Each structure stands twice: as structure tokens, then as C-alpha cells.
Amino acid sequence: KDIRDISIFISHIRFALLINVAIFLLGYFLLSKEYQPVRLEKVIYSLILVWLVLFLFLLRSKTGIGILLTCFYIFFGLWVSRISNFMLKYFMLIILITIPLLSISYITRSIADFYRVEVVYPENIEQTTVNGRPYSHDFGNKQLENGRYVWLFLCEEELHNEWNRISTVDYNSLDGKGQEVKYTLIRYLTSKGFRKDSIGVSKLDEEDITNIVKGLANYIYRSKKGLKPLIYNIIWQIDVYRKGGNPSGHSVTQRMEYLKTAIQIIRNNFWLGVGTGDLQLAFENQYELSKSRLNPEWRLRAHNQFVTFFIAFGVFGFIYCVFAVVYPVILEKGFRNYFFMMFFLIAFLSMLNEDTMETHAGATFFSFFYSLFLFGRE
């Protein structure tokens, strides 16, 4: 039902962190002048590295993919800074500058495409289907799919009858993601530019029907390649959230709600925090006070390790936690060690988006590799 369930034993996010460590370790063994593998080893390492990168995208972990791309860019920049050949260094600097510019351009264009809305004039809009049944037009609901308003040209009577005719999954049942089929169907039809009536449903092919049953609410999501589905989904989540939608079940906007709640808790407990035992209670109380739109099962903690430290221990405890992590690194000159730098960067980035050390797997990941790479050198 969820591709992330292929991470069997631990959270897919913790699994993605381990994959990232493996990727950059393999990269070191392939490119380092200190370690010179034989040809067979290079082939094996290269195949494993390619598979791990592909698997990370297959896992569809936004955190894992973001960390991979960020770390690659940083290490690429460090490598460029050490190039002695002026022409090569100049060429690589151009590439280094071009990468973020192209990324920003692509994201900006994606946002512009999302908000390139089809113009509809209420006074001229059709009121009935070709079968003579009335359309429902909710002009107050601005929810979009591919630049089209979701809640225009809707005839639920025809949708219900036509969907139940072509599918064995009932119109009023749940899809593969636990969402109501009818809402997934309405969004999917909108994404393809079809009206939400019997004619629109009849235009769906077998692949479309399968996608809807699986819980894909936009035909863009059927593609598992590239970043387009991920970027579109993030834009869609933020758009719905800004328009007053429920962020429950949506990873990006849930984190926005978590952070907003966490900031309010910090304001009320700035100096001493709430303590480690009252973290969950503090969040539950604040969600109620803020009248959060999150469903009860999604009312979780901050999903930011640094914010969690601040909430639990207050400003002085937060400073001490950061000091306890950073001071040994300075003392042992860990930032000169590729292995430690690689791990520390991955862990740091994960802590911006996760309570990495709040789970057994996360705490073990951090403590094991921190100790191994910082204190385990010869």
C-alpha cells in the first residue's frame, strides 16, 4: 500500500540515513587516492552505489533524497576548492553555481505552472451535464489540481453510478491509502482535465482506474521517476494548507504545523523547558489551545531534534546539548576527517527534519557512527 513499507525493520527515514552513509563511504573508496581497489572491487562498489541511489529514490524518502543531494553538492564544492588547475577549477565553479540556479529555476517554474489556473467565469459556466443532470460548482473552494479547480463541474450522482459500473471498488469505500475513493476520483479527474460526471469517468483507462484504487489522486503521481511528482506534491500540500486545509497525513505541511506548535511551547517555557517526561503532554495541550486542524492520530512532536532539545531543556539545556555534541569534534579535530564530516553532515541535516535521537534506531545510528568515526581513528 505504501512504498515506504519496504523498509521492514526500522523507519524508512532512519533507513535512508544508513543508505546515505553507505553511498558516501562507497564514493570515498572509489575516488580516494589512499585506498586503491582492484578492478573487480571497483565494479562491485560502483554497482552497489548505483543501486543504493536508485533505491533511495524508490523509497521516496524526501528527507533521504534531500540529504543525498545536499551532501553531494557540499562535497562537490569542497572538491572544486582543492583543484589546482585554474581552467578546470573555473569550469567546475560554473557548474557549482549553475546547479542551484537550475534547481531554483525548475522549482519556480513548477510553482508558476501550478498556479497557472484555468479561467472560469461563474456567469457563463455550464449548469448541467450532457445527460441533463445538474452540476455542483463550489466557487468558494480554491483547491487545485494541475491548474484546475477541483470542485467545479461536479455531478456526484453520475460519478457514483459510472464508477461503480467500471470498478469493483465501491465509490463510498476506501482506496489503497485509506482515503475515500470518491475524493481520490474527483481529484484525479480534475488533474486530467475531465469533468466530474459520467463522461469524465468513461474517459478513464485501466491504468487510471488502477491508480485511483491505489490512492493516487493525480496522474502525475503514477510516475516513479525523477523529482517532478515529489515537487508537485510538496507544492500541492503547501497550497492546501495555506487555504485552510487539513494537513493530516501530509509530511511537509504536518511538519509546518508541528513547528508552529513547538514555537508556541518554547515561548511559554523559554528558560527551563517542559522536561523530557512532559514533551508529549505539552504538545497535546498546545494542539488543543491552538485548535489545530490535525487529526488526533497525527498530533506528534516537533520533528526537529534541535527544537525538541529546546522544548525539553529550555535555552540553557539547549546550549549544553549543542556544546556536548560539538566540543568533542573541535577537540578531536573531527572536521578534518572525511568519514566523520560525512556522517556528521548527514546526521545534522536529518535533525533539521526529524527527532533523530528520539528513537532507538536513531539514537544508535548517531552514537555508533559518532563514536566510530570521531574516536575510532588510528
PDB file of C-alpha atoms in Angstrom, residues 334-346:
ATOM      1  CA  GLY A 334      36.886  15.780  13.559  1.00  0.00           C
ATOM      2  CA  PHE A 335      36.137  18.271  10.794  1.00  0.00           C
ATOM      3  CA  ARG A 336      39.409  17.260   9.121  1.00  0.00           C
ATOM      4  CA  ASN A 337      38.228  13.664   8.860  1.00  0.00           C
ATOM      5  CA  TYR A 338      36.152  12.851   5.746  1.00  0.00           C
ATOM      6  CA  PHE A 339      34.365   9.916   7.380  1.00  0.00           C
ATOM      7  CA  PHE A 340      33.268  11.933  10.394  1.00  0.00           C
ATOM      8  CA  MET A 341      32.394  15.007   8.335  1.00  0.00           C
ATOM      9  CA  MET A 342      30.266  12.881   6.015  1.00  0.00           C
ATOM     10  CA  PHE A 343      28.396  11.247   8.900  1.00  0.00           C
ATOM     11  CA  PHE A 344      28.041  14.476  10.900  1.00  0.00           C
ATOM     12  CA  LEU A 345      26.596  16.342   7.930  1.00  0.00           C
ATOM     13  CA  ILE A 346      24.053  13.570   7.273  1.00  0.00           C
TER      14      ILE A 346
END
